[in-house]
Coordinates of C-alpha atoms and ligand atoms in Angstrom, one line a residue:
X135 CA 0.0 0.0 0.0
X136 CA 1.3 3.0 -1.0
X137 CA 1.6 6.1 0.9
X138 CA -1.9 7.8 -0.5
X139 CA -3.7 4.6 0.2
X140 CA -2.8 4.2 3.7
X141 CA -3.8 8.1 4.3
X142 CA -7.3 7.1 2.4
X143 CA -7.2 4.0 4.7
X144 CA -6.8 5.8 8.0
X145 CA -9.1 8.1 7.5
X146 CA -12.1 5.6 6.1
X147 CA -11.3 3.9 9.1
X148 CA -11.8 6.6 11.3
X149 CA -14.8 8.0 9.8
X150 CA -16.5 4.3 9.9
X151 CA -15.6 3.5 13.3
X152 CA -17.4 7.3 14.4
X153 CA -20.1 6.5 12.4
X154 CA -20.9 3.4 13.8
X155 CA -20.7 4.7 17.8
X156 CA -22.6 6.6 20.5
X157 CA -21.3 9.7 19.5
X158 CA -24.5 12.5 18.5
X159 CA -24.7 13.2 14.9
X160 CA -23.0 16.5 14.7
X161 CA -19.6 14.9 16.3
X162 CA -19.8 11.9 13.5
X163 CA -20.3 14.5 10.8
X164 CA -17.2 16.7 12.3
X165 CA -14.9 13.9 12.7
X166 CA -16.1 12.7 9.0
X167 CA -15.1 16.4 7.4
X168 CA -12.3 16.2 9.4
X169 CA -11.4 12.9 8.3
X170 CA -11.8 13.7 4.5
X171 CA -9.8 16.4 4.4
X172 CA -6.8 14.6 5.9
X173 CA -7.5 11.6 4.3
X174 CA -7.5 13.6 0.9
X175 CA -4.2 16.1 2.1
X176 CA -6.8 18.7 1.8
X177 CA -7.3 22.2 3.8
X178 CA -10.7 21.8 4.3
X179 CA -14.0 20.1 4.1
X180 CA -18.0 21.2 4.4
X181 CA -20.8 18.9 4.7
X182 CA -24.3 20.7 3.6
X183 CA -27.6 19.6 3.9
X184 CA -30.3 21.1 1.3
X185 CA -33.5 22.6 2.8
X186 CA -36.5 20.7 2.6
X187 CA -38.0 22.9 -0.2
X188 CA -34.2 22.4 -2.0
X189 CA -34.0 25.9 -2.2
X190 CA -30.5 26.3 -0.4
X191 CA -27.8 24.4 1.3
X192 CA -26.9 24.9 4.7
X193 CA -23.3 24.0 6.6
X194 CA -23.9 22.0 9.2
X195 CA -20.5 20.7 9.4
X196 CA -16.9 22.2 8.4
X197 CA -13.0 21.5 8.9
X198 CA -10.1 23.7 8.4
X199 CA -12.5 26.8 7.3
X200 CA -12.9 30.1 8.7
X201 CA -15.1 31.4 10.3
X202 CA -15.8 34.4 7.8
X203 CA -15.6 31.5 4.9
X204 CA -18.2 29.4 6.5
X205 CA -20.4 32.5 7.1
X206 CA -20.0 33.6 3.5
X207 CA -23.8 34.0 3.2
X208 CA -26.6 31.6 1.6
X209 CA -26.0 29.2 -0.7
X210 CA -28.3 29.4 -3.3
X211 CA -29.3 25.7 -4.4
X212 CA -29.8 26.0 -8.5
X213 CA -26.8 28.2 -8.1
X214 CA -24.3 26.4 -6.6
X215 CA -22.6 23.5 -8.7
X216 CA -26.3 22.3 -10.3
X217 CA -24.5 18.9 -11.2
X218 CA -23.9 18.1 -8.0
X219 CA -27.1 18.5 -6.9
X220 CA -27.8 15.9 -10.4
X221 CA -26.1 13.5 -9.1
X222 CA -22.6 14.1 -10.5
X223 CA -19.1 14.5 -8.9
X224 CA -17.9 18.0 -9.7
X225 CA -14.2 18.9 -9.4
X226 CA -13.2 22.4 -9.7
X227 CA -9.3 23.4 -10.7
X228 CA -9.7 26.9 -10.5
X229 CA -12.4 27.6 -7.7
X230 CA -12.5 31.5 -7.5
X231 CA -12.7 32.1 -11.3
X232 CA -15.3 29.3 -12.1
X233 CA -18.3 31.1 -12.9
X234 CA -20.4 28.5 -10.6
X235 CA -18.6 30.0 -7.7
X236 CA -21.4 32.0 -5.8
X237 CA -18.4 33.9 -3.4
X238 CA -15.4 34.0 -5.7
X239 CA -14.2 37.1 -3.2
X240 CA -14.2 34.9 0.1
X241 CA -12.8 31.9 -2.2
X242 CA -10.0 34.0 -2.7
X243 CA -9.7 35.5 0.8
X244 CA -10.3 32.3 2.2
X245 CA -7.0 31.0 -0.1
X246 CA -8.9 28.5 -2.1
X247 CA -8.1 27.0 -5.3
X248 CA -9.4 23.7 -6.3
X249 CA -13.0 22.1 -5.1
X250 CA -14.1 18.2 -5.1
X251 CA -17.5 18.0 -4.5
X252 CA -19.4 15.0 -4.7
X253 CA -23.4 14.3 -3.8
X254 CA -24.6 13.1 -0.4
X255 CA -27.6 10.6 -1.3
X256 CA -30.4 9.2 0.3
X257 CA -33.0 7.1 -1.5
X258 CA -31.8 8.2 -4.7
X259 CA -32.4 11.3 -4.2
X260 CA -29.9 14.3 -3.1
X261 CA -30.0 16.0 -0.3
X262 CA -26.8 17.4 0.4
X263 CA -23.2 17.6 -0.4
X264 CA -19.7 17.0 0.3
X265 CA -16.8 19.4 -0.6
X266 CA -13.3 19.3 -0.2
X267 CA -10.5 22.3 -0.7
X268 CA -7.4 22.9 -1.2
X269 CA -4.5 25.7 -1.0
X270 CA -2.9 24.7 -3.8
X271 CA -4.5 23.9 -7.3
X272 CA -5.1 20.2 -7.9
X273 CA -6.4 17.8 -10.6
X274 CA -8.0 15.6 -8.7
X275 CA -7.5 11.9 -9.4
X276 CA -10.2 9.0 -9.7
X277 CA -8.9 7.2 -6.4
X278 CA -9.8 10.6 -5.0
X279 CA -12.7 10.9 -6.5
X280 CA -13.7 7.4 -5.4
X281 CA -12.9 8.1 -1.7
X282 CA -15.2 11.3 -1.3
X283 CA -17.9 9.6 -3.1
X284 CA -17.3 6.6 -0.4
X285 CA -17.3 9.3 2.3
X286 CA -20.7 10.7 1.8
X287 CA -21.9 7.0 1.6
X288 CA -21.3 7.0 4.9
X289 CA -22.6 10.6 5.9
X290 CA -25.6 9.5 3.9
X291 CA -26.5 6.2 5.9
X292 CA -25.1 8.3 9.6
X293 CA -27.9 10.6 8.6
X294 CA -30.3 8.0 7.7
X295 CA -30.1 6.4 10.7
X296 CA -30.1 9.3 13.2
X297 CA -33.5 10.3 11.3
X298 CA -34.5 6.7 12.0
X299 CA -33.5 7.1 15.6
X300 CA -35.5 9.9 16.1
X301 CA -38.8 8.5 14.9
X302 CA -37.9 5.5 16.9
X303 CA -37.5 7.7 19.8
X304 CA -40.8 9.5 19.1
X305 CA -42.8 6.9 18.6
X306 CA -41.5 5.5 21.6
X307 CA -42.7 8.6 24.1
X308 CA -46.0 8.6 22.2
X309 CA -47.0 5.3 22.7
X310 CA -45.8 5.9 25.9
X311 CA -48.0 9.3 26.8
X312 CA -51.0 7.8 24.3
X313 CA -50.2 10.8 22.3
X314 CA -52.0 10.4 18.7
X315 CA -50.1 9.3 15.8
X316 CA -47.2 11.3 14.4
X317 CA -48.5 13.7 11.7
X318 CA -47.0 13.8 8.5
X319 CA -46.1 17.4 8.2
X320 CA -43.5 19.1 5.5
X321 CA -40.4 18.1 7.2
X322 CA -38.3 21.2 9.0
X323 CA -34.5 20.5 9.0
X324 CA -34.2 18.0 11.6
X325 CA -33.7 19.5 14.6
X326 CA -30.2 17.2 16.0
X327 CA -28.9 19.9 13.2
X328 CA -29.8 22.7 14.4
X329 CA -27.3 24.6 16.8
X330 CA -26.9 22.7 20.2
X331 CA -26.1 26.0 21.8
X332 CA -27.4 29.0 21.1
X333 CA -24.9 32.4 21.9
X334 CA -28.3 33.5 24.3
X335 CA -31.7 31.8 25.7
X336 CA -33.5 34.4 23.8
X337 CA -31.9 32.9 20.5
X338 CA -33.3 29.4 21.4
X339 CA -36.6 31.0 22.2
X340 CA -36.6 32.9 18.8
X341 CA -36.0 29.6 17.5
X342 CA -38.4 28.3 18.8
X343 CA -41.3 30.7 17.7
X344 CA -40.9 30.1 14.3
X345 CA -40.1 26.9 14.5
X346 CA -43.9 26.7 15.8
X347 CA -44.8 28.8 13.1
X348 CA -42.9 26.6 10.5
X349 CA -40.9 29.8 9.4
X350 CA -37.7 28.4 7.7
X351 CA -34.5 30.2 9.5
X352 CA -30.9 30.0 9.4
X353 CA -28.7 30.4 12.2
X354 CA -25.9 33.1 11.5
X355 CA -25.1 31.9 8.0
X356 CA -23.6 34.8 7.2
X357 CA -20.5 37.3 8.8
X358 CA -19.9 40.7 7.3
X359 CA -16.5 42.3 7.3
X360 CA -16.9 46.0 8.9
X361 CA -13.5 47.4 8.7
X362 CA -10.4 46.0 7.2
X363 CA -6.7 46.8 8.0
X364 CA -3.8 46.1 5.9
X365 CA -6.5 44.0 3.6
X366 CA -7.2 42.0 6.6
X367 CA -11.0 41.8 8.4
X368 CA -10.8 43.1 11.7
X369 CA -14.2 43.9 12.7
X370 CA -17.1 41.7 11.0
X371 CA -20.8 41.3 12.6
X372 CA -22.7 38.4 11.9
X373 CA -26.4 38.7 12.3
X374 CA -28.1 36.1 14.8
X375 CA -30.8 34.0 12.1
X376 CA -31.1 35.3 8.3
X377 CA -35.3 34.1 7.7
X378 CA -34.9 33.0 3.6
X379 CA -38.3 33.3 3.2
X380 CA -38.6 36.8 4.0
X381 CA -35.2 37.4 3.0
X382 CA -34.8 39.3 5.8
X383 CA -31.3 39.2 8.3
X384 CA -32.4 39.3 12.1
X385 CA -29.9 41.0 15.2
X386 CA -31.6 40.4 18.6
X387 CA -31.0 42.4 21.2
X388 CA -31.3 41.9 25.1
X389 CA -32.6 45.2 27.1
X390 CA -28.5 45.9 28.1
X391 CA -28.2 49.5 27.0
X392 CA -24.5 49.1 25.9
X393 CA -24.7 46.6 24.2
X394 CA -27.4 48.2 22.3
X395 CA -25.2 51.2 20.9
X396 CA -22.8 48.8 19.7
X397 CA -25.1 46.8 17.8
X398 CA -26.3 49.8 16.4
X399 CA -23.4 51.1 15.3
X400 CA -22.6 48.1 13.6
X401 CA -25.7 47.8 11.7
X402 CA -25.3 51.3 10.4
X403 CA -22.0 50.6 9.3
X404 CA -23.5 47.2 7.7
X405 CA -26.1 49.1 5.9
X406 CA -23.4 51.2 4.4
X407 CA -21.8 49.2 3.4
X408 CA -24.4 46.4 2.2
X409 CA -27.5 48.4 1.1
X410 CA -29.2 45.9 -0.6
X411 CA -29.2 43.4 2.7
X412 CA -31.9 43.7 4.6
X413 CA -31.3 43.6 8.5
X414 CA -33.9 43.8 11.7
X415 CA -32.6 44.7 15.6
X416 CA -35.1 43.3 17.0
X417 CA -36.2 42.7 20.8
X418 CA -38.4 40.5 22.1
X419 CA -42.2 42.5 21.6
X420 CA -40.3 43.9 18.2
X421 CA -39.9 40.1 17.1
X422 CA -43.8 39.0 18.0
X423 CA -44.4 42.3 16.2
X424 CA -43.1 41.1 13.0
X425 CA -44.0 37.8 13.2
X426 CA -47.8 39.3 13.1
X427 CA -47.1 41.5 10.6
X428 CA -45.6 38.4 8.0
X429 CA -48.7 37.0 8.3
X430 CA -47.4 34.3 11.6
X431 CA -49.1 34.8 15.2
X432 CA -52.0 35.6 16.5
X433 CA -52.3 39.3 16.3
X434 CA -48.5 40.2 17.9
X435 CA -49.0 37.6 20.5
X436 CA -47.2 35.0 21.2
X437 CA -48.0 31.5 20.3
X438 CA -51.5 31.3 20.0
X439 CA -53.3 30.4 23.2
X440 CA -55.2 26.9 22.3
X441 CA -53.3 26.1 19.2
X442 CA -51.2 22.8 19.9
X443 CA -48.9 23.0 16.7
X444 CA -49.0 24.7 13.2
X445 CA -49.6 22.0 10.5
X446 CA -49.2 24.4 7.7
X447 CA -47.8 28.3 7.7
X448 CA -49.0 31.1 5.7
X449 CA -46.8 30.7 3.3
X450 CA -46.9 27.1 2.9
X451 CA -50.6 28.0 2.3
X452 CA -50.0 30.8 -0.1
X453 CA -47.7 28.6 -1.8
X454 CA -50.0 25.8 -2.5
X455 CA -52.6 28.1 -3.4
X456 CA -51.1 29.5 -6.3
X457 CA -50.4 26.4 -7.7
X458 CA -53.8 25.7 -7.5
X459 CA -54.8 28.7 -8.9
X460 CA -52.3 27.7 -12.1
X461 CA -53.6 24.6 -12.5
X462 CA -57.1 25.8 -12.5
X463 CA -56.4 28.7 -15.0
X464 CA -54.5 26.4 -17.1
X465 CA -57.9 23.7 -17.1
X466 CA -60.8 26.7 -17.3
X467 CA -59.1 28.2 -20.4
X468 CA -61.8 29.5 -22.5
X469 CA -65.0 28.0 -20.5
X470 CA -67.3 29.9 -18.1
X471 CA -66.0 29.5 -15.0
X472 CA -68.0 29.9 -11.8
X473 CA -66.7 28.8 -8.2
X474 CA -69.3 28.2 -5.5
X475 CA -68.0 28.5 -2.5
X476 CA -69.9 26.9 0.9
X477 CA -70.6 29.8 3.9
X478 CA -68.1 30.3 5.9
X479 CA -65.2 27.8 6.3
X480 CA -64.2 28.7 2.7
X481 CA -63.9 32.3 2.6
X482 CA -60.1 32.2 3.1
X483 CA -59.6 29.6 1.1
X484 CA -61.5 30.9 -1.6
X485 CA -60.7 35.2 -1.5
X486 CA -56.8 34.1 -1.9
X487 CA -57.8 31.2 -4.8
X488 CA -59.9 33.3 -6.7
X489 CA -57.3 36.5 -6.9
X490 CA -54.6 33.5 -8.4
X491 CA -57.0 32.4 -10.9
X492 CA -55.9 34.6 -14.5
X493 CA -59.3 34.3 -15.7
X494 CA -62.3 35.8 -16.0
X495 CA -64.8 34.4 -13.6
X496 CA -67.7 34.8 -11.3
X497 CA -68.3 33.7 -7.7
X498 CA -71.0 32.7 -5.3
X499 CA -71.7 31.2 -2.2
X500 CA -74.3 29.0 -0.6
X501 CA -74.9 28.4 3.5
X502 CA -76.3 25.1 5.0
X503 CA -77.2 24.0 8.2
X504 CA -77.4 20.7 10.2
X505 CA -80.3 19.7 12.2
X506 CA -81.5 16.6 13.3
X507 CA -84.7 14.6 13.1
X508 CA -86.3 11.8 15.2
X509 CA -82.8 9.5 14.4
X510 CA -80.4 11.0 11.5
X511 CA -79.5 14.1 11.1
X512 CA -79.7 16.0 8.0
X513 CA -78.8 19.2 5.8
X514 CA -81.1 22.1 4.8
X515 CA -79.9 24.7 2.3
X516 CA -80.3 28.0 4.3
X517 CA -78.8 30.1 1.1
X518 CA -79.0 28.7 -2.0
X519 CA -77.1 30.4 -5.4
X520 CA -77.9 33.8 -6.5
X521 CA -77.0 33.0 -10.1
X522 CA -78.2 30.3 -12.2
X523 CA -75.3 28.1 -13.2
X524 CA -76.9 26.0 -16.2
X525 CA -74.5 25.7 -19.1
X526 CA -72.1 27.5 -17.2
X527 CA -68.6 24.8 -15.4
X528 CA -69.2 25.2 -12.0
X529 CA -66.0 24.6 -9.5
X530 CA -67.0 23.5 -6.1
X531 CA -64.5 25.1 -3.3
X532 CA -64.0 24.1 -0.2
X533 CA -61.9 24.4 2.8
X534 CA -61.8 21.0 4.1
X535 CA -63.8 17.8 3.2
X536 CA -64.1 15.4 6.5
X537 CA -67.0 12.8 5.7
X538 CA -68.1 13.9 2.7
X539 CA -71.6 14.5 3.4
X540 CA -72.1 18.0 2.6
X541 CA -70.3 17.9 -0.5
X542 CA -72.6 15.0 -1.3
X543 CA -75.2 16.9 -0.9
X544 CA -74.7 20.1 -2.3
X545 CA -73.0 18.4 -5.5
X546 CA -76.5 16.7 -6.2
X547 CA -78.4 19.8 -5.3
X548 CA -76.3 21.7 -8.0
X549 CA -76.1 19.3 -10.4
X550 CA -79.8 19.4 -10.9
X551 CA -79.2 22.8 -12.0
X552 CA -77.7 21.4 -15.7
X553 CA -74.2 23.4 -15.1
X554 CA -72.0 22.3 -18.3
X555 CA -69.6 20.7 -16.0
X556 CA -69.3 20.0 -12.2
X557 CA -65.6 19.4 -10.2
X558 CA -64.9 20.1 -6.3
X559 CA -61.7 22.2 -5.2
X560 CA -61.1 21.9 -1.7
X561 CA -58.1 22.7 0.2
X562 CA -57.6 20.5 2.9
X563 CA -58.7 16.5 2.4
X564 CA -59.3 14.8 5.7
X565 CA -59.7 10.8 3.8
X566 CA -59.3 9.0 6.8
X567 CA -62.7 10.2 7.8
X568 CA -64.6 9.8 4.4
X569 CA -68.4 8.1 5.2
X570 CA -69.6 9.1 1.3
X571 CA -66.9 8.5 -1.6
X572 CA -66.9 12.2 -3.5
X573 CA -64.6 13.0 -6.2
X574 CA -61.7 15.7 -5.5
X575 CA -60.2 17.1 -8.4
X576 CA -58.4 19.4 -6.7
X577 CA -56.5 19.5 -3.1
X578 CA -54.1 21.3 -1.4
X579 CA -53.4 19.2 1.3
X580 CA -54.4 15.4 2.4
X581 CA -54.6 16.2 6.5
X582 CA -54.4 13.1 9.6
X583 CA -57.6 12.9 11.4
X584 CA -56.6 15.7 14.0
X585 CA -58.6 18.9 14.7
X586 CA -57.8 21.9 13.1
X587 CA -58.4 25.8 13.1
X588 CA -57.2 29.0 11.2
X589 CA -57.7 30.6 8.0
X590 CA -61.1 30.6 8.2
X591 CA -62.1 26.8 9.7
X592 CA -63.4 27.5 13.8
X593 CA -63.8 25.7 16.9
X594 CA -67.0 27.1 18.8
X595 CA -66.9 29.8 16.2
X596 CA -63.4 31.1 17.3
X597 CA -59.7 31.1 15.4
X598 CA -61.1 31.7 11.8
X599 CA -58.8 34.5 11.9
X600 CA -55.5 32.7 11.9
X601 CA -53.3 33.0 8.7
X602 CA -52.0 29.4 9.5
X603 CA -53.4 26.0 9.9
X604 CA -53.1 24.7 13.2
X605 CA -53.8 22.0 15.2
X606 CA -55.9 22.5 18.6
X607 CA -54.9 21.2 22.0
X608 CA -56.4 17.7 22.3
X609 CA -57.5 18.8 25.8
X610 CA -59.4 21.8 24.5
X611 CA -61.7 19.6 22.2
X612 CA -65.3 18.3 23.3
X613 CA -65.9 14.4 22.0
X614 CA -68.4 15.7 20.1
X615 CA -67.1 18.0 18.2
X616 CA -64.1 16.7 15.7
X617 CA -64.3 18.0 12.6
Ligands
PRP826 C1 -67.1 22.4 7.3 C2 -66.6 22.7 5.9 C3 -67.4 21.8 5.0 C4 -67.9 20.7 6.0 C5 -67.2 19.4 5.6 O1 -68.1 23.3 7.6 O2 -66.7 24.0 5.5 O3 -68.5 22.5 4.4 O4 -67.5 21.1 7.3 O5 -67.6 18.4 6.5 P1 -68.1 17.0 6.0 O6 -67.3 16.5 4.9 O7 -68.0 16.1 7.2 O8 -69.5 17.2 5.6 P2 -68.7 23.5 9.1 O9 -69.9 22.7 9.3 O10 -67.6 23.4 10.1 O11 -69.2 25.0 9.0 P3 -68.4 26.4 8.7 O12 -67.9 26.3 7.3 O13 -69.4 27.5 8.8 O14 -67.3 26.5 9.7

């Protein structure tokens, strides 16, 4: 063996041996960057994990970088070497000049030349990358090739089987507490990669908040050189959490007055000399402030009094709605359209669909009510249509669909009205509950058999004003009343 192998050797030695112990996940991933770069003679090594929505990777492990390099800023997924992210091995000779580079500046600060990046794979599917870097410009062989790909086999399956762990684990303490069944939800970053400390409590509780209100954040991706001497940084500020969906940086600040100034005189100095970032000092009422005013929270409170979990956030909702709206505009093309909307879980639902849609259309609603007779109950139609609807393709909306029944029944009561064509929008699809088989064309989202409130659906007539879905307290909800 010559002198190469035996580095490779060493290190895959030491990477499998921490993969396969006690150790929490961050340390396996540290020693395995570690590792690589060694193993490879290389300065340094990142491990990144994309965001669920593959918009951008994250670091959540580095060796022989700087701080200023790691913090670099956001790495924008479809920016930053696309084949990687198709599967491929990507080397790079001449980092800082390739035009795939995203911060050619702190490449070159940082003393970079030559990148090997290769895909971190789970199921097929990517969902992260390794890179290695050197000082000095290198064509990297195939045995090195080989070896990366080799190590992020092995961060692939660690990762795979600390997410296994933690279901495990979960299902463990609800069995345990008789908790209902774990609720498929759009998955956050897993939280064993999220910072294990935090630089202050009120950074955890931040965290926390819009964690709750599924609010996608980054902790301190990003350090800004303030003032440089001799072309060296030697002030730089890096913001606490950078929020991508709001593309908005966030500073928080305790009440200590001194601290205070300071931060404010380094945020001036950032906005001079980055005026296209967009930065918030925020303290604590400031932050439930602008929570409210993004559309999370109940009114600048804090987490909403009642509400157990969010299942879905404004924007997840917003999201899905548009693409909804595309779909339908794309299907209506040329017809009459008309949406009939049921009084008054849909209004939500149906005032954000119906500004999406790009065609012309016309709306209207009807209201039912239950009531009950000797031994079934049944629906009455307390508003019927204001327009008629024959010849015209009428598209049933509706904010949730739990047994079917009143969609039944309103489907048969319009389609004795001769409409050209008859199909049900609804937004949320609660199947596990279905007592009469209707036929859903379109849905937003297929939901567990859980009660939930916000944007327009109640509980005792309350919560209709949330902008997010939630789900209520178990404790809070009468036997009677699931919906
Ligand atoms: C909800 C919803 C649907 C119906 C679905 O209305 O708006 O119309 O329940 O339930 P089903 O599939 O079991 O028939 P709700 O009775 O809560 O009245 P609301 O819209 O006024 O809140």
């Amino acid at each position: 063996m010559d002198n190469r192998e035996y580095s490779y050797f060493q290190a895959f030695k030491q990477i499998a041996r921490t993969a396969n112990s006690p150790l929490p996940l961050k340390s396996v991933l540290n020693a395995a960057a570690k590792s690589a770069a060694k193993g490879l003679k290389a300065a340094g090594c990142s491990i990144m994990l994309l965001n669920p929505q593959k918009e951008y990777l994250d670091v959540i492990s580095a060796y022989g970088l700087s701080d200023l390099y790691i913090r670099k800023g956001v790495l924008k997924a479809n920016k930053s070497l696309p084949e990687v992210l198709n599967g491929e091995l990507v080397a790079i000779f001449d980092f800082a000049q390739d035009e795939r580079t995203q911060y050619p500046d702190a490449a070159e600060m940082e003393g970079i030349s030559s990148v090997l990046a290769a895909p971190i794979m789970q199921k097929g599917e990517v969902i992260g990358e390794i890179r290695i870097y050197t000082r000095e410009p290198r064509q990297f062989s195939q045995v090195d090739k080989d070896f990366l790909t080799a190590v992020a086999n092995i961060v692939a399956v660690s990762l795979e089987k600390n997410e296994l762990y933690q279901v495990l684990k979960t299902e463990h303490e609800e069995t345990v507490t008789k908790r209902r069944k774990l609720v498929e939800t759009p998955k956050l970053p897993s939280s064993s990669l999220r910072p294990s400390s935090f630089g202050h409590p009120s950074e955890q509780e931040f965290a926390k908040l819009l964690d709750f209100y599924r609010i996608e954040w980054l902790h301190e991706p990003r350090s800004f050189p303030l003032a440089w001497q001799d072309g060296k940084v030697v002030e730089m500020f890096t913001p606490d959490f950078y929020l991508p969906e709001l593309d908005l940086y966030i500073e928080l600040t305790t009440l200590k007055q001194s601290l205070i100034t300071e931060k404010n005189r380094k945020l001036r100095r950032l906005r001079e000399l980055y005026p296209d970032i967009s930065i918030k000092l925020l303290n604590k009422s400031d932050y439930l402030r602008l929570l409210a005013k993004y559309g999370y929270g109940g009114l600048g409170g804090t987490k909403v009094k009642g509400v157990d979990r969010v299942l879905f956030s404004h924007t997840q909702i917003q999201r899905r709605v548009k693409a909804l709206a595309k779909r339908i505009s794309h299907d209506y093309m040329g017809r009459k359209l008309v949406l009939v909307g049921i009084l008054k879980g849909v209004m939500c639902f149906m005032a954000d669909l119906m500004q999406h849609i790009t065609l012309p259309l016309n709306v209207d609603f009807m209201s039912i009510s239950y009531y009950g007779t000797n031994n079934e109950s049944a629906v009455k139609i307390t508003k019927d249509l204001d327009i008629s609807i024959a010849g015209l393709d009428v598209l049933m909306v509706e904010d949730i669909v739990d047994t079917g029944m009143t969609l039944n029944y309103v489907l048969n009561h319009l389609a004795a009205h001769n409409p050209a064509s008859l199909h049900v929008c609804t937004l949320l699809d609660k199947r596990v509950r279905r007592l009469v088989d209707v036929p859903l064309d379109y849905i937003g989202f297929e939901i567990p058999d859980e009660f939930i409130v916000g944007y327009g659906l109640d509980y005792h007539g309350e919560y209709r004003n949330l902008p997010f879905i939630g789900m209520l307290k178990p404790e809070l909800i009468e036997e009677e009343g699931k919906k």
